[in-house]
CSV table of C-alpha atoms in Angstrom, one decimal:
chain,number,residue,atom,x,y,z
A,1,MET,CA,-3.3,12.9,4.1
A,2,LYS,CA,-5.5,9.9,3.8
A,3,LYS,CA,-2.4,8.1,2.8
A,4,LEU,CA,-0.7,8.6,6.1
A,5,PHE,CA,-3.4,7.1,8.3
A,6,ILE,CA,-3.6,4.3,5.8
A,7,ILE,CA,-0.3,3.1,6.9
A,8,LEU,CA,-1.6,2.7,10.4
A,9,ALA,CA,-4.9,1.8,9.2
A,10,ALA,CA,-3.9,-1.4,7.8
A,11,VAL,CA,-1.9,-2.1,10.9
A,12,THR,CA,-5.0,-1.3,13.0
A,13,MET,CA,-7.2,-3.7,11.5
A,14,VAL,CA,-5.0,-6.5,12.2
A,15,PHE,CA,-5.2,-6.2,15.9
A,16,VAL,CA,-8.7,-7.0,15.9
A,17,SER,CA,-10.0,-8.0,19.3
A,18,CYS,CA,-13.2,-9.9,18.7
A,19,LYS,CA,-15.7,-9.5,21.5
A,20,LYS,CA,-18.6,-11.7,21.3
A,21,GLU,CA,-21.7,-11.1,23.4
A,22,ASN,CA,-23.3,-14.2,25.1
A,23,LYS,CA,-27.0,-13.8,24.5
A,24,ASP,CA,-27.8,-16.0,27.5
A,25,ASN,CA,-26.1,-14.2,30.2
A,26,ASN,CA,-25.1,-11.0,28.5
A,27,THR,CA,-21.5,-11.4,29.3
A,28,VAL,CA,-18.5,-10.7,27.1
A,29,ASN,CA,-16.1,-13.5,26.2
A,30,PRO,CA,-12.4,-12.9,27.0
A,31,THR,CA,-10.5,-11.0,24.4
A,32,PRO,CA,-8.5,-13.3,22.2
A,33,ASN,CA,-4.7,-13.1,22.0
A,34,ILE,CA,-4.4,-10.1,19.7
A,35,ALA,CA,-0.6,-10.7,19.2
A,36,GLU,CA,-1.3,-14.0,17.6
A,37,GLN,CA,-4.4,-12.9,15.6
A,38,ILE,CA,-2.6,-10.1,13.9
A,39,LEU,CA,0.5,-12.0,12.7
A,40,GLY,CA,0.9,-11.9,9.0
A,41,LYS,CA,0.4,-9.3,6.1
A,42,TRP,CA,-2.6,-7.1,5.9
A,43,PHE,CA,-3.8,-5.1,2.8
A,44,TYR,CA,-5.7,-1.9,3.5
A,45,ILE,CA,-8.6,-1.6,1.0
A,46,GLU,CA,-11.5,0.4,2.3
A,47,GLU,CA,-12.3,3.6,4.3
A,48,ASN,CA,-15.7,4.7,5.5
A,49,GLY,CA,-17.3,2.0,3.3
A,50,GLU,CA,-15.6,3.1,0.1
A,51,ALA,CA,-12.8,1.5,-1.9
A,52,VAL,CA,-9.4,3.0,-1.4
A,53,ASP,CA,-7.6,4.7,-4.2
A,54,THR,CA,-4.9,2.4,-5.3
A,55,ASP,CA,-2.3,5.2,-4.7
A,56,GLU,CA,-3.3,5.0,-1.1
A,57,LEU,CA,-3.1,1.3,-0.5
A,58,THR,CA,-1.0,-0.1,2.3
A,59,ILE,CA,0.7,-3.5,3.1
A,60,THR,CA,1.5,-4.0,6.8
A,61,ASN,CA,3.2,-7.1,7.9
A,62,PHE,CA,3.0,-8.0,11.6
A,63,VAL,CA,5.7,-10.3,12.9
A,64,MET,CA,7.0,-11.6,16.3
A,65,GLU,CA,10.7,-10.7,17.0
A,66,ASP,CA,12.3,-11.8,20.2
A,67,SER,CA,8.9,-12.1,21.9
A,68,THR,CA,8.0,-8.6,20.7
A,69,LEU,CA,5.2,-7.7,18.3
A,70,LYS,CA,6.5,-5.5,15.5
A,71,ALA,CA,5.1,-4.2,12.2
A,72,TYR,CA,6.6,-3.2,8.9
A,73,THR,CA,4.6,-1.0,6.5
A,74,SER,CA,4.8,-0.2,2.8
A,75,GLN,CA,3.0,2.8,1.6
A,76,LEU,CA,3.1,6.0,-0.4
A,77,VAL,CA,2.5,9.3,1.3
A,78,LYS,CA,2.2,11.9,-1.5
A,79,PRO,CA,1.3,15.0,0.7
A,80,TYR,CA,4.6,14.6,2.7
A,81,ASP,CA,6.6,13.3,-0.3
A,82,MET,CA,7.4,10.2,1.7
A,83,TRP,CA,8.3,6.8,0.4
A,84,PHE,CA,7.7,3.9,2.8
A,85,TYR,CA,9.0,0.4,2.2
A,86,LYS,CA,8.8,-2.0,5.1
A,87,GLN,CA,9.0,0.9,7.5
A,88,PRO,CA,9.4,-0.2,11.1
A,89,THR,CA,6.3,0.6,13.2
A,90,ASP,CA,6.0,0.3,17.0
A,91,VAL,CA,3.0,-1.6,18.2
A,92,GLN,CA,1.4,-1.3,21.6
A,93,ILE,CA,-1.7,-3.2,22.8
A,94,ASP,CA,-3.7,-1.9,25.8
A,95,GLY,CA,-6.8,-4.1,26.3
A,96,ASP,CA,-9.0,-3.4,23.2
A,97,LYS,CA,-7.0,-0.5,22.0
A,98,LEU,CA,-4.1,-0.6,19.6
A,99,THR,CA,-1.6,2.1,19.1
A,100,LEU,CA,0.8,2.3,16.2
A,101,THR,CA,3.7,4.7,16.1
A,102,MET,CA,5.9,5.3,13.2
A,103,GLN,CA,8.9,7.7,12.9
A,104,LYS,CA,10.9,8.5,9.8
A,105,ASP,CA,13.2,11.6,9.6
A,106,THR,CA,11.0,14.6,10.8
A,107,LEU,CA,7.7,12.8,10.3
A,108,LYS,CA,6.0,10.9,13.1
A,109,THR,CA,2.5,9.3,13.0
A,110,VAL,CA,0.5,7.9,15.8
A,111,GLU,CA,-2.7,6.0,15.2
A,112,GLU,CA,-5.1,4.8,17.9
A,113,LEU,CA,-7.3,1.9,16.8
A,114,THR,CA,-10.5,1.1,18.6
A,115,ASN,CA,-13.7,-1.0,17.9
A,116,ILE,CA,-11.5,-3.6,16.4
A,117,THR,CA,-13.3,-6.5,14.9
A,118,PHE,CA,-11.9,-9.6,13.2
A,119,SER,CA,-13.8,-11.9,10.8
A,120,ASP,CA,-12.1,-14.6,8.8
A,121,TYR,CA,-9.5,-12.7,6.7
A,122,ARG,CA,-11.1,-9.3,7.2
A,123,LEU,CA,-10.2,-6.6,9.8
A,124,SER,CA,-12.2,-3.5,10.7
A,125,TYR,CA,-11.7,-0.7,13.2
A,126,THR,CA,-12.1,3.0,14.1
A,127,SER,CA,-9.0,5.0,13.5
A,128,MET,CA,-7.8,8.3,15.0
A,129,TYR,CA,-4.6,9.3,13.3
A,130,THR,CA,-2.2,12.1,14.2
A,131,VAL,CA,0.7,13.4,12.2
A,132,PHE,CA,3.7,15.3,13.8
A,133,ILE,CA,6.4,17.1,12.0
A,134,ASN,CA,9.5,18.2,13.9
A,135,GLY,CA,7.8,17.2,17.1
A,136,GLU,CA,4.8,19.5,16.4
A,137,GLN,CA,1.2,18.2,15.7
A,138,ASP,CA,0.4,18.9,12.1
A,139,GLU,CA,-2.9,17.2,11.3
A,140,VAL,CA,-5.4,14.9,12.9
A,141,PHE,CA,-7.6,12.5,10.9
A,142,GLY,CA,-10.7,10.7,12.3
A,143,PRO,CA,-12.6,9.0,13.5
A,144,ASN,CA,-12.6,6.9,10.3
A,145,GLN,CA,-13.8,3.4,9.8
A,146,LEU,CA,-11.1,1.3,8.0
A,147,CYS,CA,-11.0,-2.2,6.7
A,148,CYS,CA,-8.3,-4.5,5.4
A,149,ILE,CA,-7.8,-8.1,4.2
A,150,LYS,CA,-5.2,-10.7,4.9
A,151,THR,CA,-2.8,-11.6,2.0
A,152,ASP,CA,0.1,-14.0,1.5
A,153,LYS,CA,1.5,-13.2,-2.0
A,154,ASP,CA,5.1,-12.4,-2.9
A,155,TYR,CA,5.8,-11.0,-6.3
A,156,SER,CA,9.1,-9.2,-5.5
A,157,GLN,CA,11.4,-11.6,-7.4
A,158,SER,CA,9.0,-12.6,-10.2
A,159,ILE,CA,8.6,-9.1,-11.4
A,160,ILE,CA,12.2,-8.7,-12.2
A,161,GLY,CA,12.9,-8.5,-16.0
A,162,LEU,CA,11.7,-6.7,-19.1
A,163,TRP,CA,8.0,-6.6,-19.6
A,164,GLU,CA,5.9,-5.3,-22.6
A,165,CYS,CA,2.4,-4.0,-22.2
A,166,THR,CA,-0.1,-6.0,-24.2
A,167,GLU,CA,-3.4,-4.4,-23.2
A,168,LEU,CA,-4.6,-1.3,-21.2
A,169,VAL,CA,-8.3,-1.1,-20.3
A,170,GLY,CA,-9.7,2.1,-18.7
A,171,ALA,CA,-8.5,5.6,-18.5
A,172,VAL,CA,-4.9,6.4,-19.3
A,173,THR,CA,-2.9,8.1,-16.5
A,174,TYR,CA,0.9,8.1,-16.6
A,175,ASN,CA,1.2,4.7,-18.2
A,176,ASP,CA,-0.1,3.7,-21.6
A,177,SER,CA,-0.1,0.7,-23.8
A,178,ASN,CA,3.0,1.8,-25.7
A,179,ALA,CA,5.3,0.8,-22.9
A,180,ARG,CA,8.1,-1.5,-21.8
A,181,LEU,CA,9.2,-1.6,-18.2
A,182,GLU,CA,12.5,-3.3,-17.1
A,183,PHE,CA,12.6,-4.0,-13.4
A,184,PHE,CA,16.0,-4.6,-11.6
A,185,ALA,CA,16.7,-6.3,-8.4
A,186,ASP,CA,18.1,-3.0,-6.9
A,187,GLY,CA,14.7,-1.3,-6.9
A,188,SER,CA,15.4,0.7,-10.0
A,189,TYR,CA,13.6,0.3,-13.4
A,190,ASN,CA,13.7,1.6,-17.1
A,191,TYR,CA,10.9,2.9,-19.1
A,192,TYR,CA,10.8,2.4,-22.8
A,193,CYS,CA,8.5,3.7,-25.6
A,194,LYS,CA,8.3,2.5,-29.2
A,195,ASP,CA,8.6,5.1,-31.9
A,196,GLU,CA,6.8,5.2,-35.4
A,197,ALA,CA,9.6,3.0,-36.8
A,198,GLY,CA,8.8,0.4,-34.3
A,199,ILE,CA,12.1,0.9,-32.3
A,200,TRP,CA,11.9,0.8,-28.5
A,201,ASN,CA,13.7,3.8,-27.0
A,202,LEU,CA,14.8,4.4,-23.5
A,203,VAL,CA,13.0,7.4,-21.9
A,204,PRO,CA,15.7,9.4,-20.0
A,205,ARG,CA,14.8,10.3,-16.4
A,206,GLU,CA,16.7,11.5,-13.3
A,207,LEU,CA,15.2,8.7,-11.3
A,208,ASN,CA,13.1,5.6,-11.7
A,209,GLU,CA,12.3,3.5,-8.5
A,210,TYR,CA,9.9,0.9,-7.5
A,211,TYR,CA,9.2,-1.6,-4.8
A,212,VAL,CA,7.0,-4.8,-4.6
A,213,ASP,CA,5.7,-5.8,-1.2
A,214,ASP,CA,3.4,-8.8,-1.5
A,215,LYS,CA,1.1,-7.7,-4.4
A,216,PHE,CA,1.5,-4.0,-3.9
A,217,LEU,CA,3.5,-2.4,-6.5
A,218,ALA,CA,4.7,1.2,-5.9
A,219,THR,CA,6.6,3.3,-8.6
A,220,ARG,CA,8.0,6.8,-8.6
A,221,TRP,CA,10.0,8.7,-11.1
A,222,LYS,CA,11.4,12.2,-11.9
A,223,SER,CA,12.2,13.9,-15.1
A,224,GLU,CA,14.7,16.7,-15.3
A,225,GLY,CA,13.2,19.9,-13.9
A,226,GLU,CA,9.9,18.2,-13.1
A,227,PRO,CA,8.3,17.3,-9.7
A,228,MET,CA,8.3,13.6,-8.5
A,229,ILE,CA,5.5,11.5,-9.8
A,230,TYR,CA,4.1,8.5,-7.8
A,231,GLU,CA,1.8,5.7,-9.1
A,232,SER,CA,0.8,2.4,-7.4
A,233,TRP,CA,-0.8,-0.8,-8.6
A,234,GLU,CA,-2.2,-4.0,-7.3
A,235,ILE,CA,-0.6,-7.0,-9.0
A,236,VAL,CA,-3.6,-9.4,-9.6
A,237,SER,CA,-1.5,-12.2,-11.2
A,238,LEU,CA,1.9,-13.0,-12.3
A,239,VAL,CA,2.4,-16.5,-13.8
A,240,ALA,CA,4.0,-18.1,-16.8
A,241,GLY,CA,5.4,-14.9,-18.2
A,242,ASN,CA,2.2,-13.0,-18.0
A,243,MET,CA,1.3,-10.3,-15.5
A,244,GLU,CA,-1.9,-8.2,-14.8
A,245,TRP,CA,-2.3,-5.0,-12.8
A,246,ASN,CA,-5.4,-3.5,-11.5
A,247,SER,CA,-6.2,-0.1,-10.0
A,248,ILE,CA,-9.1,2.0,-8.6
A,249,ARG,CA,-8.6,5.7,-8.9
A,250,TYR,CA,-10.6,8.9,-8.3
A,251,ASP,CA,-10.6,11.9,-10.5
A,252,ALA,CA,-10.5,15.5,-9.3
A,253,ASP,CA,-14.3,15.6,-8.9
A,254,GLY,CA,-14.3,12.4,-6.8
A,255,ASN,CA,-15.6,10.1,-9.6
A,256,ILE,CA,-14.2,6.6,-9.4
A,257,TYR,CA,-12.7,4.8,-12.4
A,258,SER,CA,-10.6,1.6,-12.9
A,259,GLN,CA,-7.7,0.5,-14.9
A,260,VAL,CA,-6.3,-2.8,-16.0
A,261,MET,CA,-2.9,-3.4,-17.5
A,262,LYS,CA,-1.6,-6.6,-18.9
A,263,TRP,CA,2.0,-7.5,-19.6
A,264,LYS,CA,4.2,-10.2,-21.2
A,265,ILE,CA,7.8,-10.9,-20.2
A,266,ILE,CA,10.4,-10.2,-22.9
A,267,ASN,CA,13.5,-11.4,-21.1
């Protein structure tokens, strides 16, 4: 469920209304224009002082459309088997409070953001997050302290093509160093493994999908008769035919571990 409020979490931070206290007269300066401060893309990275699992990262893009502030969020929501890619999110500002509302199919999320602070490229806030299913309240999360950073990358086109893994550092999850991934412009991809004879073979699956929003790479796949699997990465760099992914993950006992995967372009 942490994922769900992540979506609104990232959005939240963005609408930081920086109140600064005047030490001389103990007054509060006027709240800056939140709608202007929040414009741009924000990457949700921290919750209650701890790094967010990479599979719970969120990219939220705030834009002004016809004089109306809107948001678009990309995020995985495993507990609800949801797949969000630039999902429209309603934004309402009421003084120092920000409310984000998102609806997709039978799922609705409402997040209230308070205690919003803005510093350089960092946003922090207190989040209360409510999930509704078929109009009925399902779960409430919070209060939680969330944080995000501003970002301006775009790897959505650069990733298209066939890539071969050259190095894997850290624990092996679903991906390993014996892998080639071929990303297509339609949001699908192929997964290849090399056999003992050195031949790369396509691994058959019912579904292979991905999206890239900024530097956030989300993948999901399904083999016949098996449940859907999700995995996300942060693209740290992609230049001159070389790409690097990073991740922070937690095991079943709550212990943190990291992964780094490096790739080279084949064609």
